[in-house]
Amino acid sequence: MSETGRASFRGRPLRAVDLIAQKAAGGRIPADALRWLVDGYTAGVIPDYQMSAFLMAVCWRGMTDEETTDLTLAMAESGVQLDVSDIAPLVADKHSTGGVGDKTTLVVAPLVAQLGLPVGKMSGRGLGHTGGTLDKLESFPGLRVEMSSAQFRDQLRRIGIVIAGQSADLAPADGKIYALRDATATVENLSLIASSVMAKKIAAGATVIGLDVKCGHGAFMKTPAEAARLADLMIAIGDKLGRRTVAIVSAMDQPLGEAVGNVIEVEEAIATLRGGGPADLRVLAIELTTDLVVAAGLYDAETARRRAEAALDSGAALEKLADLVEVQGGRREDVAHPERLPHAPVELAVFPPRDGVVAAIDAKQVGLLTMQLGAGRAQKGDPIDHRVGIRLLRKIGDPVRRGEPVALVAAATEQDAEAVAPALIACYRFSDSPVAPPPLILSRHGTVK
Ligand code: URA
């Protein structure tokens, strides 16, 4: 691949600078030019600074649905495309567009697999103020998320569940572009999110795709209309490529569940897989699971919901998580005893300034404070501390009293905890009158209504 590749743009050999200028002026980029750009960036011929400028131009000027589909295909085809049809007739994947405290995958993937639909999932790392499934999973010492396509297929065949990161051969363009977006403030764009999510799903061979589109202050999509548009766009891309795609738009105005961090989110997911855990996490996990298995044609919605509840309450789905942890290099006993995983040495309670009711919690700020503690990355490739995080003991609608903590900060040092505590209490808004907890599921899209 060179700056003067075969394809041309307006009668001239392709040059990244022309594509940047075209997009910055609000123009359309043809499919072959997008593919040239993606392939060139993946191969290291087009430098970070040109790709960053292009991404920023997309953020400002947007892309048509057709361009978004072309970009998705170019990214999905930037590496090997897994064909898993010989392993199972249908293979599911679930993806969230990114939230705070969003450990849903750690519950949904084993639950869906336990209900008989194999799950081959390609996940991401923390992005912006949101956490990532791979970072959470790596709270299990020894667990590996990097694997070749052959290993991915082998594990899917053996245990019916895989959660892997981008490898050098699966959607490598998304791996590079995702990290670049995180460092260049080019995350929050509908087309870039849609193409990033769907490229991974398509490359990993998923035939049934369940999307959790987050909506609210703590999400990249701020309004139900924007979130619904993202859901519909991803479904259209999935449908065009012959994948059964369904989506739920779920609220992200406050963090999901109580825990925000890595190991503490893993603990909360395990509690949910034991039939406990916070109600919002349980409900969302059951609904996403239901839509996936209904889309696969395994059960009707009522049966799916009943079976999902039973698989949580009996601990059957937890065994699937234990299988995954063990096969990917972790210790099975850590799933049975997550309290033995490394935890933060310091825990600081945070108190409300007055009696009242929780009226709001700024999810994005909670995500940023969790990053400040070390649970997320400021720069691509930074190490993270899996032990640290924030536990929200009170959520919207809960009463609070002055002497009783509303949250806990789990930190590496006393200074870190004390630096975060005042900002954490400022994330809360209190009211004197009762406040109704906000709805969790805002809309459903795709063939499951
Ligand atoms: N999740 C992804 O995989 N990509 C995005 O761009 C956002 C969330």
CSV table of C-alpha atoms and ligand atoms in Angstrom, one decimal:
chain,number,residue,atom,x,y,z
A,1,MET,CA,0.0,0.0,0.0
A,2,SER,CA,1.4,3.4,-0.9
A,3,GLU,CA,0.2,7.0,-0.9
A,4,THR,CA,-0.4,6.5,-4.6
A,5,GLY,CA,-2.5,3.3,-4.5
A,6,ARG,CA,-4.6,2.0,-7.4
A,7,ALA,CA,-7.9,3.7,-6.5
A,8,SER,CA,-8.3,7.4,-7.4
A,9,PHE,CA,-10.3,10.3,-6.1
A,10,ARG,CA,-11.6,12.9,-8.5
A,11,GLY,CA,-9.3,11.7,-11.2
A,12,ARG,CA,-6.1,11.8,-9.1
A,13,PRO,CA,-4.3,9.0,-7.2
A,14,LEU,CA,-5.6,8.8,-3.7
A,15,ARG,CA,-4.0,11.0,-1.0
A,16,ALA,CA,-5.1,11.1,2.6
A,17,VAL,CA,-4.9,14.9,2.6
A,18,ASP,CA,-7.5,15.1,-0.1
A,19,LEU,CA,-9.9,12.8,1.8
A,20,ILE,CA,-9.4,14.9,5.0
A,21,ALA,CA,-10.2,18.1,3.0
A,22,GLN,CA,-13.2,16.5,1.3
A,23,LYS,CA,-14.7,15.3,4.7
A,24,ALA,CA,-13.8,18.6,6.4
A,25,ALA,CA,-15.8,20.3,3.6
A,26,GLY,CA,-18.8,18.0,4.4
A,27,GLY,CA,-18.3,15.9,1.3
A,28,ARG,CA,-18.9,12.2,0.8
A,29,ILE,CA,-16.1,9.7,0.7
A,30,PRO,CA,-16.5,6.8,-1.8
A,31,ALA,CA,-16.3,3.2,-0.6
A,32,ASP,CA,-13.0,2.5,-2.4
A,33,ALA,CA,-11.4,5.6,-0.9
A,34,LEU,CA,-12.5,4.7,2.6
A,35,ARG,CA,-11.1,1.2,2.2
A,36,TRP,CA,-7.8,2.6,1.0
A,37,LEU,CA,-7.7,4.9,4.0
A,38,VAL,CA,-8.5,2.1,6.5
A,39,ASP,CA,-6.1,-0.4,4.8
A,40,GLY,CA,-3.3,2.3,4.7
A,41,TYR,CA,-3.7,3.2,8.3
A,42,THR,CA,-3.8,-0.4,9.4
A,43,ALA,CA,-0.6,-1.1,7.5
A,44,GLY,CA,1.1,1.9,9.1
A,45,VAL,CA,1.5,3.8,5.8
A,46,ILE,CA,-1.0,6.5,6.7
A,47,PRO,CA,0.2,8.1,9.9
A,48,ASP,CA,-1.7,8.8,13.2
A,49,TYR,CA,-1.9,12.5,12.5
A,50,GLN,CA,-3.7,12.1,9.2
A,51,MET,CA,-6.1,9.5,10.5
A,52,SER,CA,-6.8,11.7,13.5
A,53,ALA,CA,-7.6,14.7,11.3
A,54,PHE,CA,-9.9,12.5,9.2
A,55,LEU,CA,-11.7,11.2,12.3
A,56,MET,CA,-12.1,14.8,13.6
A,57,ALA,CA,-13.5,15.8,10.3
A,58,VAL,CA,-16.0,12.9,10.6
A,59,CYS,CA,-17.0,14.1,14.1
A,60,TRP,CA,-17.7,17.6,12.7
A,61,ARG,CA,-19.3,16.8,9.4
A,62,GLY,CA,-20.7,13.3,9.9
A,63,MET,CA,-21.1,10.5,7.5
A,64,THR,CA,-24.1,9.2,5.5
A,65,ASP,CA,-25.5,5.8,6.4
A,66,GLU,CA,-23.9,4.5,3.2
A,67,GLU,CA,-20.5,5.8,4.1
A,68,THR,CA,-20.9,4.3,7.6
A,69,THR,CA,-21.7,0.9,6.1
A,70,ASP,CA,-18.7,1.1,3.7
A,71,LEU,CA,-16.5,2.1,6.7
A,72,THR,CA,-17.8,-0.8,8.7
A,73,LEU,CA,-17.1,-3.3,5.9
A,74,ALA,CA,-13.6,-1.9,5.3
A,75,MET,CA,-12.8,-2.2,9.0
A,76,ALA,CA,-14.3,-5.7,9.3
A,77,GLU,CA,-12.3,-6.8,6.3
A,78,SER,CA,-9.1,-5.3,7.4
A,79,GLY,CA,-8.1,-8.7,8.8
A,80,VAL,CA,-9.3,-12.2,8.8
A,81,GLN,CA,-13.1,-12.8,8.9
A,82,LEU,CA,-13.9,-15.7,11.1
A,83,ASP,CA,-16.3,-18.3,9.7
A,84,VAL,CA,-17.7,-20.2,12.7
A,85,SER,CA,-20.7,-21.7,10.8
A,86,ASP,CA,-19.1,-25.2,11.0
A,87,ILE,CA,-19.1,-24.9,14.8
A,88,ALA,CA,-22.7,-23.9,15.4
A,89,PRO,CA,-25.5,-22.8,13.1
A,90,LEU,CA,-25.9,-19.6,15.0
A,91,VAL,CA,-23.3,-17.8,17.2
A,92,ALA,CA,-24.2,-14.8,19.3
A,93,ASP,CA,-22.4,-11.7,20.2
A,94,LYS,CA,-23.4,-8.9,22.5
A,95,HIS,CA,-22.0,-5.4,22.6
A,96,SER,CA,-22.6,-2.2,24.6
A,97,THR,CA,-21.9,1.2,23.2
A,98,GLY,CA,-20.2,2.1,26.5
A,99,GLY,CA,-21.4,3.1,29.9
A,100,VAL,CA,-20.3,3.5,33.5
A,101,GLY,CA,-20.5,0.4,35.7
A,102,ASP,CA,-21.5,-1.6,32.7
A,103,LYS,CA,-20.5,-5.1,33.6
A,104,THR,CA,-23.5,-6.6,31.6
A,105,THR,CA,-21.4,-8.7,29.3
A,106,LEU,CA,-20.0,-10.6,32.2
A,107,VAL,CA,-23.5,-11.7,33.0
A,108,VAL,CA,-25.1,-11.9,29.6
A,109,ALA,CA,-22.4,-13.9,27.8
A,110,PRO,CA,-22.4,-16.9,30.2
A,111,LEU,CA,-26.2,-16.7,30.5
A,112,VAL,CA,-26.8,-16.8,26.8
A,113,ALA,CA,-24.3,-19.7,26.4
A,114,GLN,CA,-25.9,-21.5,29.3
A,115,LEU,CA,-29.3,-21.2,27.4
A,116,GLY,CA,-27.7,-23.1,24.5
A,117,LEU,CA,-26.7,-20.3,22.1
A,118,PRO,CA,-22.9,-20.2,21.7
A,119,VAL,CA,-21.3,-16.8,22.3
A,120,GLY,CA,-18.2,-15.7,20.4
A,121,LYS,CA,-17.5,-12.2,21.6
A,122,MET,CA,-14.9,-9.7,20.6
A,123,SER,CA,-14.7,-7.0,23.3
A,124,GLY,CA,-12.9,-3.7,23.8
A,125,ARG,CA,-11.0,-1.9,26.5
A,126,GLY,CA,-12.1,1.1,28.5
A,127,LEU,CA,-12.8,4.1,26.2
A,128,GLY,CA,-13.0,7.6,27.4
A,129,HIS,CA,-14.8,7.7,30.7
A,130,THR,CA,-16.4,4.2,30.1
A,131,GLY,CA,-15.0,0.9,31.2
A,132,GLY,CA,-14.2,-2.1,29.0
A,133,THR,CA,-15.0,-5.8,29.3
A,134,LEU,CA,-11.4,-6.8,28.6
A,135,ASP,CA,-10.1,-4.7,31.4
A,136,LYS,CA,-12.6,-6.1,33.8
A,137,LEU,CA,-11.9,-9.7,32.8
A,138,GLU,CA,-8.2,-9.1,33.4
A,139,SER,CA,-9.0,-8.7,37.1
A,140,PHE,CA,-8.6,-12.5,37.1
A,141,PRO,CA,-4.9,-13.0,37.4
A,142,GLY,CA,-3.5,-15.0,34.5
A,143,LEU,CA,-6.5,-14.5,32.2
A,144,ARG,CA,-5.7,-13.9,28.6
A,145,VAL,CA,-7.9,-12.0,26.2
A,146,GLU,CA,-5.4,-12.0,23.2
A,147,MET,CA,-5.9,-15.1,21.0
A,148,SER,CA,-5.5,-16.1,17.4
A,149,SER,CA,-8.5,-16.9,15.3
A,150,ALA,CA,-7.7,-20.6,15.5
A,151,GLN,CA,-7.7,-20.3,19.4
A,152,PHE,CA,-11.0,-18.4,19.2
A,153,ARG,CA,-12.6,-21.1,17.1
A,154,ASP,CA,-11.2,-23.9,19.2
A,155,GLN,CA,-12.5,-22.4,22.5
A,156,LEU,CA,-15.9,-21.7,20.9
A,157,ARG,CA,-16.1,-25.4,19.8
A,158,ARG,CA,-15.0,-26.7,23.2
A,159,ILE,CA,-17.0,-24.7,25.7
A,160,GLY,CA,-19.4,-22.5,23.7
A,161,ILE,CA,-18.2,-19.2,25.1
A,162,VAL,CA,-15.2,-16.9,24.2
A,163,ILE,CA,-14.5,-13.3,25.1
A,164,ALA,CA,-11.5,-12.0,23.2
A,165,GLY,CA,-9.8,-8.8,22.3
A,166,GLN,CA,-8.9,-7.6,18.9
A,167,SER,CA,-6.1,-9.8,17.7
A,168,ALA,CA,-3.6,-8.8,15.0
A,169,ASP,CA,-5.8,-10.7,12.5
A,170,LEU,CA,-9.4,-9.9,13.6
A,171,ALA,CA,-10.6,-6.3,12.7
A,172,PRO,CA,-7.1,-4.9,13.3
A,173,ALA,CA,-8.3,-1.5,11.9
A,174,ASP,CA,-10.7,-1.1,14.7
A,175,GLY,CA,-8.1,-1.9,17.3
A,176,LYS,CA,-5.9,0.9,16.0
A,177,ILE,CA,-8.6,3.4,15.3
A,178,TYR,CA,-10.4,2.8,18.6
A,179,ALA,CA,-7.2,3.5,20.5
A,180,LEU,CA,-6.6,6.6,18.4
A,181,ARG,CA,-10.1,7.9,18.9
A,182,ASP,CA,-9.7,7.5,22.7
A,183,ALA,CA,-6.6,9.8,22.6
A,184,THR,CA,-8.0,12.4,20.2
A,185,ALA,CA,-11.5,13.1,21.5
A,186,THR,CA,-13.1,11.5,18.5
A,187,VAL,CA,-15.1,8.9,20.3
A,188,GLU,CA,-18.5,10.5,20.4
A,189,ASN,CA,-19.7,10.2,16.8
A,190,LEU,CA,-22.6,8.0,15.7
A,191,SER,CA,-20.9,6.7,12.5
A,192,LEU,CA,-17.6,6.0,14.2
A,193,ILE,CA,-19.3,4.1,17.1
A,194,ALA,CA,-21.6,2.2,14.7
A,195,SER,CA,-18.7,1.1,12.4
A,196,SER,CA,-16.4,0.2,15.3
A,197,VAL,CA,-19.0,-1.9,17.1
A,198,MET,CA,-20.3,-3.6,13.9
A,199,ALA,CA,-16.9,-4.3,12.3
A,200,LYS,CA,-15.9,-6.3,15.4
A,201,LYS,CA,-19.2,-8.3,15.4
A,202,ILE,CA,-18.9,-9.0,11.7
A,203,ALA,CA,-15.2,-10.0,11.7
A,204,ALA,CA,-15.8,-12.4,14.6
A,205,GLY,CA,-18.5,-14.3,12.6
A,206,ALA,CA,-21.5,-13.5,14.9
A,207,THR,CA,-24.8,-14.4,13.2
A,208,VAL,CA,-27.0,-13.1,16.1
A,209,ILE,CA,-26.0,-9.7,17.4
A,210,GLY,CA,-27.5,-8.1,20.6
A,211,LEU,CA,-26.7,-4.4,21.1
A,212,ASP,CA,-27.1,-2.4,24.3
A,213,VAL,CA,-27.1,1.2,23.2
A,214,LYS,CA,-26.5,3.3,26.3
A,215,CYS,CA,-28.3,6.7,26.5
A,216,GLY,CA,-27.9,9.6,29.0
A,217,HIS,CA,-25.3,11.8,30.6
A,218,GLY,CA,-22.9,8.8,31.2
A,219,ALA,CA,-23.2,7.5,27.6
A,220,PHE,CA,-21.9,8.7,24.2
A,221,MET,CA,-25.5,9.1,23.0
A,222,LYS,CA,-27.2,11.8,25.2
A,223,THR,CA,-30.8,11.6,24.1
A,224,PRO,CA,-33.3,8.7,23.4
A,225,ALA,CA,-33.6,10.0,19.8
A,226,GLU,CA,-29.8,9.9,19.1
A,227,ALA,CA,-29.6,6.5,20.8
A,228,ALA,CA,-32.5,5.1,18.8
A,229,ARG,CA,-30.9,6.4,15.6
A,230,LEU,CA,-27.6,4.6,16.5
A,231,ALA,CA,-29.5,1.4,17.3
A,232,ASP,CA,-31.4,1.6,14.0
A,233,LEU,CA,-28.2,2.3,12.0
A,234,MET,CA,-26.4,-0.7,13.5
A,235,ILE,CA,-29.4,-2.9,12.9
A,236,ALA,CA,-29.5,-1.7,9.2
A,237,ILE,CA,-25.8,-2.6,8.8
A,238,GLY,CA,-26.3,-6.0,10.5
A,239,ASP,CA,-29.4,-6.7,8.3
A,240,LYS,CA,-27.5,-5.7,5.2
A,241,LEU,CA,-24.8,-8.2,6.0
A,242,GLY,CA,-27.2,-11.0,6.8
A,243,ARG,CA,-26.8,-10.9,10.6
A,244,ARG,CA,-29.9,-11.0,12.9
A,245,THR,CA,-29.4,-7.8,14.9
A,246,VAL,CA,-31.5,-6.6,17.8
A,247,ALA,CA,-30.9,-3.7,20.2
A,248,ILE,CA,-32.1,-2.3,23.5
A,249,VAL,CA,-31.7,1.4,24.4
A,250,SER,CA,-31.0,1.5,28.1
A,251,ALA,CA,-30.6,4.4,30.5
A,252,MET,CA,-27.1,5.6,31.5
A,253,ASP,CA,-28.0,8.7,33.5
A,254,GLN,CA,-26.6,7.0,36.6
A,255,PRO,CA,-24.1,4.2,36.6
A,256,LEU,CA,-25.5,0.6,36.2
A,257,GLY,CA,-25.4,-1.4,39.4
A,258,GLU,CA,-23.4,-0.2,42.4
A,259,ALA,CA,-19.8,-1.0,41.4
A,260,VAL,CA,-17.6,1.1,39.0
A,261,GLY,CA,-14.1,-0.2,38.5
A,262,ASN,CA,-12.7,-3.5,37.5
A,263,VAL,CA,-12.4,-6.2,40.2
A,264,ILE,CA,-15.5,-4.7,42.0
A,265,GLU,CA,-17.5,-4.9,38.8
A,266,VAL,CA,-16.4,-8.6,38.4
A,267,GLU,CA,-17.6,-9.3,41.9
A,268,GLU,CA,-21.0,-7.7,41.2
A,269,ALA,CA,-21.4,-9.7,38.0
A,270,ILE,CA,-20.6,-12.9,39.9
A,271,ALA,CA,-23.2,-11.9,42.6
A,272,THR,CA,-25.7,-11.5,39.7
A,273,LEU,CA,-24.8,-14.8,38.2
A,274,ARG,CA,-25.5,-16.3,41.7
A,275,GLY,CA,-29.1,-14.9,41.6
A,276,GLY,CA,-28.3,-11.8,43.6
A,277,GLY,CA,-26.7,-8.5,42.5
A,278,PRO,CA,-28.4,-5.1,41.9
A,279,ALA,CA,-31.9,-5.2,40.4
A,280,ASP,CA,-31.0,-3.0,37.4
A,281,LEU,CA,-28.2,-5.2,36.3
A,282,ARG,CA,-30.2,-8.4,36.7
A,283,VAL,CA,-33.2,-6.9,34.7
A,284,LEU,CA,-31.0,-5.6,31.9
A,285,ALA,CA,-29.0,-8.9,31.6
A,286,ILE,CA,-32.3,-10.9,31.5
A,287,GLU,CA,-33.8,-8.6,28.8
A,288,LEU,CA,-30.7,-8.6,26.6
A,289,THR,CA,-30.4,-12.4,26.9
A,290,THR,CA,-34.1,-12.8,26.1
A,291,ASP,CA,-33.8,-10.8,22.9
A,292,LEU,CA,-30.8,-12.7,21.8
A,293,VAL,CA,-32.2,-16.1,22.2
A,294,VAL,CA,-35.6,-15.1,20.7
A,295,ALA,CA,-33.7,-13.6,17.7
A,296,ALA,CA,-31.9,-16.9,17.4
A,297,GLY,CA,-35.3,-18.7,17.4
A,298,LEU,CA,-34.5,-20.8,20.4
A,299,TYR,CA,-37.4,-19.8,22.6
A,300,ASP,CA,-40.4,-17.5,22.7
A,301,ALA,CA,-39.8,-14.4,24.9
A,302,GLU,CA,-41.7,-15.7,28.0
A,303,THR,CA,-39.8,-19.0,28.0
A,304,ALA,CA,-36.5,-17.3,27.4
A,305,ARG,CA,-37.1,-14.9,30.3
A,306,ARG,CA,-38.1,-17.8,32.6
A,307,ARG,CA,-35.1,-19.9,31.7
A,308,ALA,CA,-32.7,-16.9,32.1
A,309,GLU,CA,-34.0,-16.2,35.6
A,310,ALA,CA,-33.7,-19.9,36.5
A,311,ALA,CA,-30.1,-20.1,35.1
A,312,LEU,CA,-29.1,-17.1,37.3
A,313,ASP,CA,-30.9,-18.4,40.4
A,314,SER,CA,-29.5,-21.9,40.1
A,315,GLY,CA,-25.9,-20.7,39.5
A,316,ALA,CA,-25.8,-22.6,36.2
A,317,ALA,CA,-24.7,-19.6,34.2
A,318,LEU,CA,-22.0,-18.9,36.7
A,319,GLU,CA,-20.4,-22.3,35.8
A,320,LYS,CA,-20.1,-21.0,32.2
A,321,LEU,CA,-18.2,-18.0,33.4
A,322,ALA,CA,-15.9,-20.3,35.4
A,323,ASP,CA,-15.3,-22.4,32.3
A,324,LEU,CA,-14.3,-19.3,30.4
A,325,VAL,CA,-12.0,-18.0,33.1
A,326,GLU,CA,-10.3,-21.4,33.4
A,327,VAL,CA,-9.9,-22.0,29.6
A,328,GLN,CA,-8.5,-18.4,29.1
A,329,GLY,CA,-5.8,-18.9,31.7
A,330,GLY,CA,-7.4,-17.7,35.0
A,331,ARG,CA,-8.2,-19.8,38.1
A,332,ARG,CA,-11.6,-21.4,38.4
A,333,GLU,CA,-11.6,-20.9,42.2
A,334,ASP,CA,-11.4,-17.1,41.7
A,335,VAL,CA,-15.0,-17.3,40.3
A,336,ALA,CA,-16.2,-19.1,43.3
A,337,HIS,CA,-14.3,-16.7,45.7
A,338,PRO,CA,-14.0,-13.3,44.0
A,339,GLU,CA,-13.4,-11.8,47.4
A,340,ARG,CA,-9.9,-13.4,47.2
A,341,LEU,CA,-9.0,-11.4,44.1
A,342,PRO,CA,-6.6,-8.5,44.7
A,343,HIS,CA,-8.5,-5.6,46.2
A,344,ALA,CA,-7.6,-2.0,46.9
A,345,PRO,CA,-5.9,-1.5,50.2
A,346,VAL,CA,-7.8,1.7,51.1
A,347,GLU,CA,-11.6,2.1,51.4
A,348,LEU,CA,-13.0,5.5,52.2
A,349,ALA,CA,-16.7,6.2,53.0
A,350,VAL,CA,-18.3,9.3,51.5
A,351,PHE,CA,-21.2,10.9,53.4
A,352,PRO,CA,-24.1,13.2,52.2
A,353,PRO,CA,-24.1,16.8,53.4
A,354,ARG,CA,-27.8,16.4,54.6
A,355,ASP,CA,-30.8,14.1,54.9
A,356,GLY,CA,-32.9,13.7,51.7
A,357,VAL,CA,-33.4,11.5,48.7
A,358,VAL,CA,-30.9,10.9,45.8
A,359,ALA,CA,-32.2,13.0,42.8
A,360,ALA,CA,-29.4,12.5,40.4
A,361,ILE,CA,-25.9,11.0,40.0
A,362,ASP,CA,-23.5,12.3,37.4
A,363,ALA,CA,-22.5,9.0,35.7
A,364,LYS,CA,-19.9,10.5,33.4
A,365,GLN,CA,-18.2,12.3,36.4
A,366,VAL,CA,-18.2,9.0,38.4
A,367,GLY,CA,-16.5,7.4,35.4
A,368,LEU,CA,-13.9,10.1,35.2
A,369,LEU,CA,-13.2,9.9,38.9
A,370,THR,CA,-12.8,6.1,38.6
A,371,MET,CA,-10.3,6.7,35.8
A,372,GLN,CA,-8.5,9.2,38.1
A,373,LEU,CA,-8.2,6.5,40.7
A,374,GLY,CA,-6.3,4.4,38.1
A,375,ALA,CA,-9.1,2.1,36.8
A,376,GLY,CA,-8.9,3.6,33.3
A,377,ARG,CA,-6.3,5.0,30.9
A,378,ALA,CA,-5.3,8.6,30.2
A,379,GLN,CA,-3.1,7.5,27.3
A,380,LYS,CA,-3.4,4.5,25.0
A,381,GLY,CA,-1.3,1.6,26.4
A,382,ASP,CA,-1.2,3.0,30.0
A,383,PRO,CA,-1.3,0.3,32.7
A,384,ILE,CA,-4.4,0.3,34.9
A,385,ASP,CA,-5.1,-0.7,38.5
A,386,HIS,CA,-7.8,-3.4,38.5
A,387,ARG,CA,-8.3,-3.0,42.3
A,388,VAL,CA,-9.6,0.6,42.5
A,389,GLY,CA,-13.1,2.0,41.9
A,390,ILE,CA,-16.2,3.5,43.4
A,391,ARG,CA,-19.1,1.8,45.0
A,392,LEU,CA,-22.4,3.6,45.0
A,393,LEU,CA,-24.4,2.6,48.0
A,394,ARG,CA,-27.3,4.8,47.2
A,395,LYS,CA,-28.9,5.3,43.8
A,396,ILE,CA,-31.6,7.6,42.4
A,397,GLY,CA,-34.7,7.4,44.6
A,398,ASP,CA,-32.9,6.1,47.7
A,399,PRO,CA,-33.3,8.0,50.9
A,400,VAL,CA,-30.0,9.2,52.6
A,401,ARG,CA,-29.2,10.3,56.1
A,402,ARG,CA,-26.3,12.6,57.1
A,403,GLY,CA,-24.4,10.0,59.1
A,404,GLU,CA,-24.7,7.2,56.6
A,405,PRO,CA,-22.4,6.7,53.7
A,406,VAL,CA,-23.7,7.1,50.1
A,407,ALA,CA,-20.6,5.7,48.4
A,408,LEU,CA,-17.2,4.1,49.0
A,409,VAL,CA,-13.9,4.9,47.3
A,410,ALA,CA,-11.6,2.0,46.8
A,411,ALA,CA,-8.1,3.4,46.2
A,412,ALA,CA,-4.5,2.5,46.1
A,413,THR,CA,-3.5,5.2,48.7
A,414,GLU,CA,-5.2,7.4,51.3
A,415,GLN,CA,-4.2,10.5,49.3
A,416,ASP,CA,-5.9,9.1,46.2
A,417,ALA,CA,-9.1,8.4,48.1
A,418,GLU,CA,-9.2,11.8,49.8
A,419,ALA,CA,-8.6,13.5,46.5
A,420,VAL,CA,-11.6,11.9,44.9
A,421,ALA,CA,-14.1,12.0,47.8
A,422,PRO,CA,-15.2,15.6,47.6
A,423,ALA,CA,-15.7,15.4,43.8
A,424,LEU,CA,-17.6,12.1,44.3
A,425,ILE,CA,-20.1,13.7,46.7
A,426,ALA,CA,-20.5,16.5,44.2
A,427,CYS,CA,-21.7,13.9,41.7
A,428,TYR,CA,-24.8,13.5,43.8
A,429,ARG,CA,-27.8,15.8,43.8
A,430,PHE,CA,-30.3,15.5,46.7
A,431,SER,CA,-33.9,16.4,47.0
A,432,ASP,CA,-36.3,16.9,49.9
A,433,SER,CA,-39.2,15.2,48.1
A,434,PRO,CA,-39.5,11.6,46.9
A,435,VAL,CA,-37.9,10.8,43.5
A,436,ALA,CA,-39.0,8.0,41.3
A,437,PRO,CA,-36.2,5.8,40.0
A,438,PRO,CA,-35.8,6.4,36.2
A,439,PRO,CA,-36.8,3.8,33.7
A,440,LEU,CA,-34.0,1.4,32.7
A,441,ILE,CA,-35.1,0.2,29.3
A,442,LEU,CA,-36.0,3.1,27.0
A,443,SER,CA,-36.8,1.3,23.7
A,444,ARG,CA,-36.3,-2.0,21.8
A,445,HIS,CA,-35.2,-2.2,18.1
A,446,GLY,CA,-34.9,-4.9,15.5
A,447,THR,CA,-37.1,-7.9,15.0
A,448,VAL,CA,-37.7,-8.4,18.8
A,449,LYS,CA,-40.2,-5.7,19.8
B,1,URA,N1,-17.7,0.4,21.7
B,1,URA,C1,-17.0,0.1,20.6
B,1,URA,O1,-16.6,-1.0,20.4
B,1,URA,N2,-16.6,1.1,19.8
B,1,URA,C2,-17.0,2.4,20.1
B,1,URA,O2,-16.7,3.2,19.3
B,1,URA,C3,-17.8,2.6,21.2
B,1,URA,C4,-18.2,1.6,22.0
